[in-house]
Amino acid sequence: MPEINQGARTTPVEASRPSADFNSRTGVIASVAIAAAVTLLHLFTNSRYGFHRDELQFLSDARHLDWGFVAYPPLTPFLEHLGLAVFGLSLVGLRLFSVFAQAAAIIVTTLMARELGGRNLAQVTAALAVALSPLPLFEGTEFQYSSFDYLWWTLAAYFIIRLLKTDNPRWWIAIGAALGLGLQTKYSILFFITGILGAMLLTSARRWFLSIWFWTGVALAILIFLPNFLWQLRHDLISYHFLQHIHARDVGQGRADGFLRDQFLICVNLAAAPLWLLGIVASLRSRRWRLLAWMYLIPLALFYFGKGRGYYLAAAYPMLLALGAGTAESWLSSLKPRLRMTVEILFFSALVVCGSYIGAVIVPLADSGPLREFALARNGDLREELGWDTMLQSIATVRDALPPDQQQNVGILVGNYGEQGAIELLGPAYRLPPSISGTNSAWLRGYPQPAPTTLIVVGLSQEYASRQLTACRVAAKIPYPATLKNEESQSHSTIYVCGPPRKPWPEFWKDFQHFG
């Protein structure tokens, strides 16, 4: 069977003849070193601060494994279930899977550059561009479903490149496996799948629709995703309703503003923008690699017009960086040595300077001093990792001040999943009872039996508490530092003590469900 690009116009990468070092392992070895350096950076810094509110939700769900959760598919909680079993409540240990996922994405990007014709310089450039980009660096600082989603997109793109290069249809099995794991990680990979299918229709790759191997890959992806899909059916597609709510909230709060700006400032290192832009142009000009361009442009359009958040497309950039790096390498080879060296020095200096600034903002490089203050002033996610112990100590103090008869049947009613997870995971050290939450999957787990008659309330407004609960009073103000500006310190710093709900618990619970 002829290759897709036979007789087609070629890009500079395809037209150039590989030099003697093309088949060497220098570029891959260097990328492994870069990935190892990133891994060590996270291992040395991930013990600082505390758990992010999103991490606390994942950890809570990890203790209640199921084939689905309201906010996401089951893979990330499953991995954190393993992490809890191996490491306990270790910041470094529980974030290890995310760190390894980002290291793997760096190496896979190098392999893409190699498959696309890039030699050592291109391979190292692509790896460094991913390693020093904001979103990948962030994904190694926390465990989030987006950490693993990034890897599945990157792996699927690599397998597609192998398919296009070798013309071997068996690669659809690997593609299907990667996309199936992606569906079990984060539903937004459906936009990437749409991009792949649309790209096939728009290019000569449409012939794969007639291949049994393509449909075998489709079947494998569906089979991997099937348990979660059946869970969704049993729960009335609750995640779809959750995503509708979250999307409306994000648009209303302006979180979807600046989508195109974020492609330059969040998804990729700003200094690497010429590479991924060059990658788009090179792929559009090449019949063999044109599929990659549409795999990017279709999700870009869908997210832009659908008002998605800026970082949603970040995982589509490694393949463009890989192709752009190879194309730039071919262009550089045509320059005089002195000019070439000047261009390389300017580019890598800009890449490292931008990467250093990004690292200082995103990575918790210091637990005190100017670097800490610099990061906290610019990084809201780091601020969300602080204050949990202060909250828990304050709740414990309120509990201890209750009369003995109320302490015997007290519950803690909370307003968001961060508070719920903090009390469930960290609360036992303060002898706190399990939290009661209506947020996301916690609502599905219900309330304690017998239901508590005294409630310590955190994260709900006084107006709501007084309307829904009996005999509410202000019990304490959580003494967050004045310099700490996060959701808890600014909106949820008051603790109330109340009696039971005004309605019977089953009726109250039905109305208490909310998404967040």
mmCIF file of N, CA, C and O in Angstrom, residues 63-144:
data_model
loop_
_atom_site.group_PDB
_atom_site.id
_atom_site.type_symbol
_atom_site.label_atom_id
_atom_site.label_comp_id
_atom_site.label_asym_id
_atom_site.label_seq_id
_atom_site.Cartn_x
_atom_site.Cartn_y
_atom_site.Cartn_z
ATOM 1 N N ARG A 63 -11.063 7.178 48.172
ATOM 2 C CA ARG A 63 -11.448 6.304 49.285
ATOM 3 C C ARG A 63 -12.832 5.687 49.079
ATOM 4 O O ARG A 63 -13.293 4.917 49.912
ATOM 5 N N HIS A 64 -13.484 6.051 47.971
ATOM 6 C CA HIS A 64 -14.832 5.538 47.674
ATOM 7 C C HIS A 64 -14.872 5.137 46.204
ATOM 8 O O HIS A 64 -15.644 5.686 45.411
ATOM 9 N N LEU A 65 -14.033 4.184 45.818
ATOM 10 C CA LEU A 65 -13.872 3.859 44.402
ATOM 11 C C LEU A 65 -15.191 3.428 43.769
ATOM 12 O O LEU A 65 -16.001 2.719 44.368
ATOM 13 N N ASP A 66 -15.377 3.869 42.545
ATOM 14 C CA ASP A 66 -16.541 3.513 41.758
ATOM 15 C C ASP A 66 -16.138 3.630 40.295
ATOM 16 O O ASP A 66 -15.023 4.065 39.979
ATOM 17 N N TRP A 67 -17.042 3.251 39.396
ATOM 18 C CA TRP A 67 -16.746 3.365 37.966
ATOM 19 C C TRP A 67 -17.015 4.763 37.420
ATOM 20 O O TRP A 67 -16.858 4.996 36.226
ATOM 21 N N GLY A 68 -17.411 5.666 38.304
ATOM 22 C CA GLY A 68 -17.629 7.032 37.862
ATOM 23 C C GLY A 68 -17.790 7.959 39.047
ATOM 24 O O GLY A 68 -18.096 7.524 40.164
ATOM 25 N N PHE A 69 -17.568 9.238 38.792
ATOM 26 C CA PHE A 69 -17.759 10.280 39.790
ATOM 27 C C PHE A 69 -18.428 11.462 39.101
ATOM 28 O O PHE A 69 -18.333 11.617 37.883
ATOM 29 N N VAL A 70 -19.079 12.294 39.867
ATOM 30 C CA VAL A 70 -19.829 13.402 39.276
ATOM 31 C C VAL A 70 -18.936 14.303 38.444
ATOM 32 O O VAL A 70 -19.290 14.702 37.336
ATOM 33 N N ALA A 71 -17.748 14.618 38.947
ATOM 34 C CA ALA A 71 -16.921 15.642 38.316
ATOM 35 C C ALA A 71 -15.972 15.110 37.255
ATOM 36 O O ALA A 71 -15.436 15.893 36.469
ATOM 37 N N TYR A 72 -15.762 13.776 37.206
ATOM 38 C CA TYR A 72 -14.758 13.241 36.291
ATOM 39 C C TYR A 72 -14.879 11.722 36.216
ATOM 40 O O TYR A 72 -15.524 11.087 37.065
ATOM 41 N N PRO A 73 -14.223 11.118 35.221
ATOM 42 C CA PRO A 73 -14.170 9.658 35.133
ATOM 43 C C PRO A 73 -13.298 9.075 36.259
ATOM 44 O O PRO A 73 -12.662 9.812 37.015
ATOM 45 N N PRO A 74 -13.194 7.742 36.359
ATOM 46 C CA PRO A 74 -12.617 7.124 37.562
ATOM 47 C C PRO A 74 -11.108 6.943 37.592
ATOM 48 O O PRO A 74 -10.568 6.552 38.627
ATOM 49 N N LEU A 75 -10.384 7.187 36.496
ATOM 50 C CA LEU A 75 -8.979 6.791 36.480
ATOM 51 C C LEU A 75 -8.139 7.540 37.509
ATOM 52 O O LEU A 75 -7.329 6.940 38.224
ATOM 53 N N THR A 76 -8.298 8.860 37.608
ATOM 54 C CA THR A 76 -7.464 9.632 38.535
ATOM 55 C C THR A 76 -7.709 9.235 39.990
ATOM 56 O O THR A 76 -6.747 9.002 40.737
ATOM 57 N N PRO A 77 -8.970 9.107 40.453
ATOM 58 C CA PRO A 77 -9.153 8.599 41.819
ATOM 59 C C PRO A 77 -8.571 7.204 42.019
ATOM 60 O O PRO A 77 -8.063 6.897 43.108
ATOM 61 N N PHE A 78 -8.639 6.353 40.997
ATOM 62 C CA PHE A 78 -8.060 5.014 41.132
ATOM 63 C C PHE A 78 -6.552 5.090 41.349
ATOM 64 O O PHE A 78 -5.998 4.409 42.214
ATOM 65 N N LEU A 79 -5.865 5.943 40.577
ATOM 66 C CA LEU A 79 -4.423 6.096 40.750
ATOM 67 C C LEU A 79 -4.097 6.633 42.139
ATOM 68 O O LEU A 79 -3.121 6.204 42.772
ATOM 69 N N GLU A 80 -4.917 7.561 42.625
ATOM 70 C CA GLU A 80 -4.656 8.102 43.958
ATOM 71 C C GLU A 80 -5.022 7.105 45.048
ATOM 72 O O GLU A 80 -4.478 7.162 46.152
ATOM 73 N N HIS A 81 -5.936 6.184 44.747
ATOM 74 C CA HIS A 81 -6.195 5.078 45.675
ATOM 75 C C HIS A 81 -4.928 4.240 45.841
ATOM 76 O O HIS A 81 -4.570 3.860 46.966
ATOM 77 N N LEU A 82 -4.261 3.957 44.732
ATOM 78 C CA LEU A 82 -2.987 3.242 44.805
ATOM 79 C C LEU A 82 -1.949 4.064 45.563
ATOM 80 O O LEU A 82 -1.183 3.535 46.369
ATOM 81 N N GLY A 83 -1.922 5.373 45.288
ATOM 82 C CA GLY A 83 -0.976 6.239 45.976
ATOM 83 C C GLY A 83 -1.197 6.251 47.479
ATOM 84 O O GLY A 83 -0.234 6.204 48.261
ATOM 85 N N LEU A 84 -2.454 6.306 47.903
ATOM 86 C CA LEU A 84 -2.759 6.271 49.334
ATOM 87 C C LEU A 84 -2.299 4.965 49.957
ATOM 88 O O LEU A 84 -1.782 4.947 51.084
ATOM 89 N N ALA A 85 -2.504 3.874 49.226
ATOM 90 C CA ALA A 85 -2.109 2.569 49.762
ATOM 91 C C ALA A 85 -0.599 2.461 49.923
ATOM 92 O O ALA A 85 -0.109 1.835 50.869
ATOM 93 N N VAL A 86 0.156 3.082 49.011
ATOM 94 C CA VAL A 86 1.617 2.959 49.027
ATOM 95 C C VAL A 86 2.264 4.031 49.902
ATOM 96 O O VAL A 86 3.169 3.743 50.698
ATOM 97 N N PHE A 87 1.810 5.282 49.760
ATOM 98 C CA PHE A 87 2.509 6.409 50.381
ATOM 99 C C PHE A 87 1.779 7.021 51.571
ATOM 100 O O PHE A 87 2.375 7.822 52.299
ATOM 101 N N GLY A 88 0.494 6.705 51.762
ATOM 102 C CA GLY A 88 -0.262 7.415 52.778
ATOM 103 C C GLY A 88 -0.478 8.856 52.356
ATOM 104 O O GLY A 88 -0.443 9.189 51.169
ATOM 105 N N LEU A 89 -0.668 9.747 53.316
ATOM 106 C CA LEU A 89 -0.919 11.161 53.001
ATOM 107 C C LEU A 89 0.401 11.901 52.800
ATOM 108 O O LEU A 89 0.727 12.854 53.520
ATOM 109 N N SER A 90 1.151 11.483 51.804
ATOM 110 C CA SER A 90 2.428 12.107 51.474
ATOM 111 C C SER A 90 2.254 13.000 50.253
ATOM 112 O O SER A 90 1.841 12.525 49.186
ATOM 113 N N LEU A 91 2.563 14.265 50.394
ATOM 114 C CA LEU A 91 2.456 15.185 49.258
ATOM 115 C C LEU A 91 3.328 14.721 48.106
ATOM 116 O O LEU A 91 2.890 14.680 46.948
ATOM 117 N N VAL A 92 4.565 14.371 48.394
ATOM 118 C CA VAL A 92 5.490 13.948 47.338
ATOM 119 C C VAL A 92 5.027 12.635 46.721
ATOM 120 O O VAL A 92 4.992 12.484 45.489
ATOM 121 N N GLY A 93 4.641 11.682 47.559
ATOM 122 C CA GLY A 93 4.237 10.382 47.046
ATOM 123 C C GLY A 93 2.971 10.433 46.221
ATOM 124 O O GLY A 93 2.891 9.859 45.127
ATOM 125 N N LEU A 94 1.955 11.154 46.700
ATOM 126 C CA LEU A 94 0.682 11.192 45.998
ATOM 127 C C LEU A 94 0.768 11.979 44.695
ATOM 128 O O LEU A 94 -0.042 11.771 43.795
ATOM 129 N N ARG A 95 1.741 12.882 44.604
ATOM 130 C CA ARG A 95 1.915 13.646 43.363
ATOM 131 C C ARG A 95 2.864 12.958 42.375
ATOM 132 O O ARG A 95 3.109 13.477 41.290
ATOM 133 N N LEU A 96 3.367 11.784 42.780
ATOM 134 C CA LEU A 96 4.383 11.116 41.973
ATOM 135 C C LEU A 96 3.838 10.690 40.606
ATOM 136 O O LEU A 96 4.537 10.798 39.593
ATOM 137 N N PHE A 97 2.593 10.193 40.564
ATOM 138 C CA PHE A 97 2.029 9.772 39.289
ATOM 139 C C PHE A 97 1.962 10.939 38.306
ATOM 140 O O PHE A 97 2.232 10.783 37.117
ATOM 141 N N SER A 98 1.584 12.119 38.791
ATOM 142 C CA SER A 98 1.527 13.300 37.928
ATOM 143 C C SER A 98 2.913 13.675 37.422
ATOM 144 O O SER A 98 3.081 14.050 36.258
ATOM 145 N N VAL A 99 3.893 13.597 38.302
ATOM 146 C CA VAL A 99 5.266 13.914 37.908
ATOM 147 C C VAL A 99 5.739 12.964 36.811
ATOM 148 O O VAL A 99 6.305 13.397 35.794
ATOM 149 N N PHE A 100 5.488 11.685 36.998
ATOM 150 C CA PHE A 100 5.906 10.704 35.991
ATOM 151 C C PHE A 100 5.153 10.907 34.676
ATOM 152 O O PHE A 100 5.717 10.710 33.597
ATOM 153 N N ALA A 101 3.891 11.306 34.756
ATOM 154 C CA ALA A 101 3.120 11.554 33.528
ATOM 155 C C ALA A 101 3.736 12.691 32.729
ATOM 156 O O ALA A 101 3.831 12.623 31.484
ATOM 157 N N GLN A 102 4.167 13.751 33.407
ATOM 158 C CA GLN A 102 4.766 14.877 32.684
ATOM 159 C C GLN A 102 6.146 14.515 32.145
ATOM 160 O O GLN A 102 6.524 14.933 31.051
ATOM 161 N N ALA A 103 6.911 13.738 32.907
ATOM 162 C CA ALA A 103 8.209 13.276 32.404
ATOM 163 C C ALA A 103 8.018 12.422 31.160
ATOM 164 O O ALA A 103 8.766 12.551 30.174
ATOM 165 N N ALA A 104 7.014 11.547 31.182
ATOM 166 C CA ALA A 104 6.735 10.710 30.014
ATOM 167 C C ALA A 104 6.331 11.553 28.818
ATOM 168 O O ALA A 104 6.728 11.273 27.677
ATOM 169 N N ALA A 105 5.532 12.609 29.056
ATOM 170 C CA ALA A 105 5.105 13.477 27.950
ATOM 171 C C ALA A 105 6.307 14.158 27.292
ATOM 172 O O ALA A 105 6.336 14.343 26.066
ATOM 173 N N ILE A 106 7.307 14.533 28.084
ATOM 174 C CA ILE A 106 8.519 15.148 27.532
ATOM 175 C C ILE A 106 9.242 14.163 26.616
ATOM 176 O O ILE A 106 9.665 14.507 25.501
ATOM 177 N N ILE A 107 9.382 12.921 27.069
ATOM 178 C CA ILE A 107 10.089 11.907 26.277
ATOM 179 C C ILE A 107 9.303 11.565 25.013
ATOM 180 O O ILE A 107 9.886 11.422 23.921
ATOM 181 N N VAL A 108 7.983 11.451 25.132
ATOM 182 C CA VAL A 108 7.167 11.150 23.956
ATOM 183 C C VAL A 108 7.255 12.280 22.937
ATOM 184 O O VAL A 108 7.284 12.038 21.722
ATOM 185 N N THR A 109 7.325 13.510 23.395
ATOM 186 C CA THR A 109 7.498 14.642 22.466
ATOM 187 C C THR A 109 8.807 14.510 21.705
ATOM 188 O O THR A 109 8.868 14.780 20.498
ATOM 189 N N THR A 110 9.856 14.095 22.390
ATOM 190 C CA THR A 110 11.141 13.862 21.725
ATOM 191 C C THR A 110 11.009 12.787 20.657
ATOM 192 O O THR A 110 11.536 12.932 19.544
ATOM 193 N N LEU A 111 10.318 11.723 20.987
ATOM 194 C CA LEU A 111 10.130 10.643 20.012
ATOM 195 C C LEU A 111 9.330 11.120 18.808
ATOM 196 O O LEU A 111 9.580 10.701 17.674
ATOM 197 N N MET A 112 8.359 12.006 19.047
ATOM 198 C CA MET A 112 7.613 12.574 17.920
ATOM 199 C C MET A 112 8.537 13.379 17.017
ATOM 200 O O MET A 112 8.472 13.271 15.782
ATOM 201 N N ALA A 113 9.377 14.205 17.621
ATOM 202 C CA ALA A 113 10.314 14.994 16.822
ATOM 203 C C ALA A 113 11.218 14.083 16.002
ATOM 204 O O ALA A 113 11.516 14.359 14.827
ATOM 205 N N ARG A 114 11.643 12.988 16.596
ATOM 206 C CA ARG A 114 12.498 12.027 15.894
ATOM 207 C C ARG A 114 11.755 11.393 14.722
ATOM 208 O O ARG A 114 12.295 11.281 13.608
ATOM 209 N N GLU A 115 10.513 10.963 14.949
ATOM 210 C CA GLU A 115 9.732 10.329 13.890
ATOM 211 C C GLU A 115 9.411 11.308 12.764
ATOM 212 O O GLU A 115 9.267 10.911 11.605
ATOM 213 N N LEU A 116 9.302 12.577 13.098
ATOM 214 C CA LEU A 116 8.988 13.598 12.099
ATOM 215 C C LEU A 116 10.215 14.066 11.324
ATOM 216 O O LEU A 116 10.123 14.984 10.514
ATOM 217 N N GLY A 117 11.360 13.458 11.586
ATOM 218 C CA GLY A 117 12.565 13.777 10.830
ATOM 219 C C GLY A 117 13.540 14.680 11.544
ATOM 220 O O GLY A 117 14.580 15.037 10.991
ATOM 221 N N GLY A 118 13.227 15.069 12.779
ATOM 222 C CA GLY A 118 14.119 15.946 13.514
ATOM 223 C C GLY A 118 15.344 15.215 14.018
ATOM 224 O O GLY A 118 15.272 14.068 14.466
ATOM 225 N N ARG A 119 16.478 15.894 13.961
ATOM 226 C CA ARG A 119 17.718 15.329 14.475
ATOM 227 C C ARG A 119 17.901 15.769 15.926
ATOM 228 O O ARG A 119 16.952 16.194 16.568
ATOM 229 N N ASN A 120 19.115 15.665 16.424
ATOM 230 C CA ASN A 120 19.345 15.888 17.851
ATOM 231 C C ASN A 120 18.873 17.249 18.332
ATOM 232 O O ASN A 120 18.233 17.372 19.380
ATOM 233 N N LEU A 121 19.194 18.303 17.569
ATOM 234 C CA LEU A 121 18.812 19.646 17.986
ATOM 235 C C LEU A 121 17.303 19.768 18.084
ATOM 236 O O LEU A 121 16.773 20.335 19.048
ATOM 237 N N ALA A 122 16.596 19.249 17.098
ATOM 238 C CA ALA A 122 15.134 19.329 17.105
ATOM 239 C C ALA A 122 14.550 18.545 18.267
ATOM 240 O O ALA A 122 13.596 18.987 18.922
ATOM 241 N N GLN A 123 15.105 17.373 18.528
ATOM 242 C CA GLN A 123 14.586 16.538 19.608
ATOM 243 C C GLN A 123 14.755 17.218 20.968
ATOM 244 O O GLN A 123 13.833 17.259 21.783
ATOM 245 N N VAL A 124 15.938 17.767 21.203
ATOM 246 C CA VAL A 124 16.196 18.442 22.476
ATOM 247 C C VAL A 124 15.349 19.707 22.586
ATOM 248 O O VAL A 124 14.801 20.011 23.655
ATOM 249 N N THR A 125 15.209 20.437 21.494
ATOM 250 C CA THR A 125 14.418 21.665 21.502
ATOM 251 C C THR A 125 12.964 21.378 21.849
ATOM 252 O O THR A 125 12.356 22.062 22.681
ATOM 253 N N ALA A 126 12.382 20.362 21.222
ATOM 254 C CA ALA A 126 10.989 20.011 21.498
ATOM 255 C C ALA A 126 10.810 19.594 22.953
ATOM 256 O O ALA A 126 9.850 20.001 23.622
ATOM 257 N N ALA A 127 11.735 18.781 23.461
ATOM 258 C CA ALA A 127 11.646 18.342 24.854
ATOM 259 C C ALA A 127 11.747 19.513 25.812
ATOM 260 O O ALA A 127 10.978 19.621 26.783
ATOM 261 N N LEU A 128 12.685 20.409 25.555
ATOM 262 C CA LEU A 128 12.880 21.558 26.436
ATOM 263 C C LEU A 128 11.686 22.503 26.374
ATOM 264 O O LEU A 128 11.284 23.082 27.401
ATOM 265 N N ALA A 129 11.105 22.664 25.192
ATOM 266 C CA ALA A 129 9.953 23.550 25.048
ATOM 267 C C ALA A 129 8.772 23.050 25.874
ATOM 268 O O ALA A 129 8.060 23.843 26.512
ATOM 269 N N VAL A 130 8.551 21.737 25.893
ATOM 270 C CA VAL A 130 7.471 21.180 26.715
ATOM 271 C C VAL A 130 7.828 21.290 28.197
ATOM 272 O O VAL A 130 7.003 21.700 29.023
ATOM 273 N N ALA A 131 9.054 20.955 28.540
ATOM 274 C CA ALA A 131 9.461 20.953 29.945
ATOM 275 C C ALA A 131 9.346 22.328 30.586
ATOM 276 O O ALA A 131 9.049 22.436 31.783
ATOM 277 N N LEU A 132 9.558 23.386 29.809
ATOM 278 C CA LEU A 132 9.560 24.752 30.345
ATOM 279 C C LEU A 132 8.276 25.505 30.036
ATOM 280 O O LEU A 132 8.241 26.732 30.129
ATOM 281 N N SER A 133 7.216 24.797 29.678
ATOM 282 C CA SER A 133 5.935 25.445 29.411
ATOM 283 C C SER A 133 5.078 25.479 30.672
ATOM 284 O O SER A 133 5.170 24.581 31.526
ATOM 285 N N PRO A 134 4.215 26.486 30.812
ATOM 286 C CA PRO A 134 3.458 26.654 32.062
ATOM 287 C C PRO A 134 2.572 25.474 32.433
ATOM 288 O O PRO A 134 2.643 24.976 33.565
ATOM 289 N N LEU A 135 1.723 25.018 31.500
ATOM 290 C CA LEU A 135 0.778 23.966 31.868
ATOM 291 C C LEU A 135 1.481 22.667 32.252
ATOM 292 O O LEU A 135 1.168 22.082 33.306
ATOM 293 N N PRO A 136 2.441 22.161 31.455
ATOM 294 C CA PRO A 136 3.135 20.940 31.878
ATOM 295 C C PRO A 136 3.857 21.088 33.218
ATOM 296 O O PRO A 136 3.842 20.159 34.036
ATOM 297 N N LEU A 137 4.480 22.243 33.453
ATOM 298 C CA LEU A 137 5.146 22.449 34.742
ATOM 299 C C LEU A 137 4.140 22.411 35.888
ATOM 300 O O LEU A 137 4.387 21.806 36.935
ATOM 301 N N PHE A 138 2.997 23.044 35.683
ATOM 302 C CA PHE A 138 1.968 23.034 36.723
ATOM 303 C C PHE A 138 1.471 21.625 37.000
ATOM 304 O O PHE A 138 1.247 21.248 38.157
ATOM 305 N N GLU A 139 1.284 20.835 35.949
ATOM 306 C CA GLU A 139 0.716 19.503 36.118
ATOM 307 C C GLU A 139 1.593 18.606 36.985
ATOM 308 O O GLU A 139 1.110 17.627 37.555
ATOM 309 N N GLY A 140 2.868 18.912 37.095
ATOM 310 C CA GLY A 140 3.738 18.137 37.958
ATOM 311 C C GLY A 140 3.720 18.574 39.401
ATOM 312 O O GLY A 140 4.276 17.898 40.267
ATOM 313 N N THR A 141 3.072 19.714 39.698
ATOM 314 C CA THR A 141 3.036 20.214 41.069
ATOM 315 C C THR A 141 1.839 19.693 41.852
ATOM 316 O O THR A 141 1.797 19.810 43.082
ATOM 317 N N GLU A 142 0.854 19.129 41.162
ATOM 318 C CA GLU A 142 -0.344 18.606 41.809
ATOM 319 C C GLU A 142 -0.800 17.361 41.064
ATOM 320 O O GLU A 142 -0.408 17.148 39.923
ATOM 321 N N PHE A 143 -1.624 16.541 41.702
ATOM 322 C CA PHE A 143 -2.266 15.490 40.928
ATOM 323 C C PHE A 143 -3.657 15.969 40.538
ATOM 324 O O PHE A 143 -4.481 16.315 41.371
ATOM 325 N N GLN A 144 -3.842 16.076 39.237
ATOM 326 C CA GLN A 144 -5.085 16.521 38.642
ATOM 327 C C GLN A 144 -5.401 15.589 37.491
ATOM 328 O O GLN A 144 -4.495 14.989 36.900
#
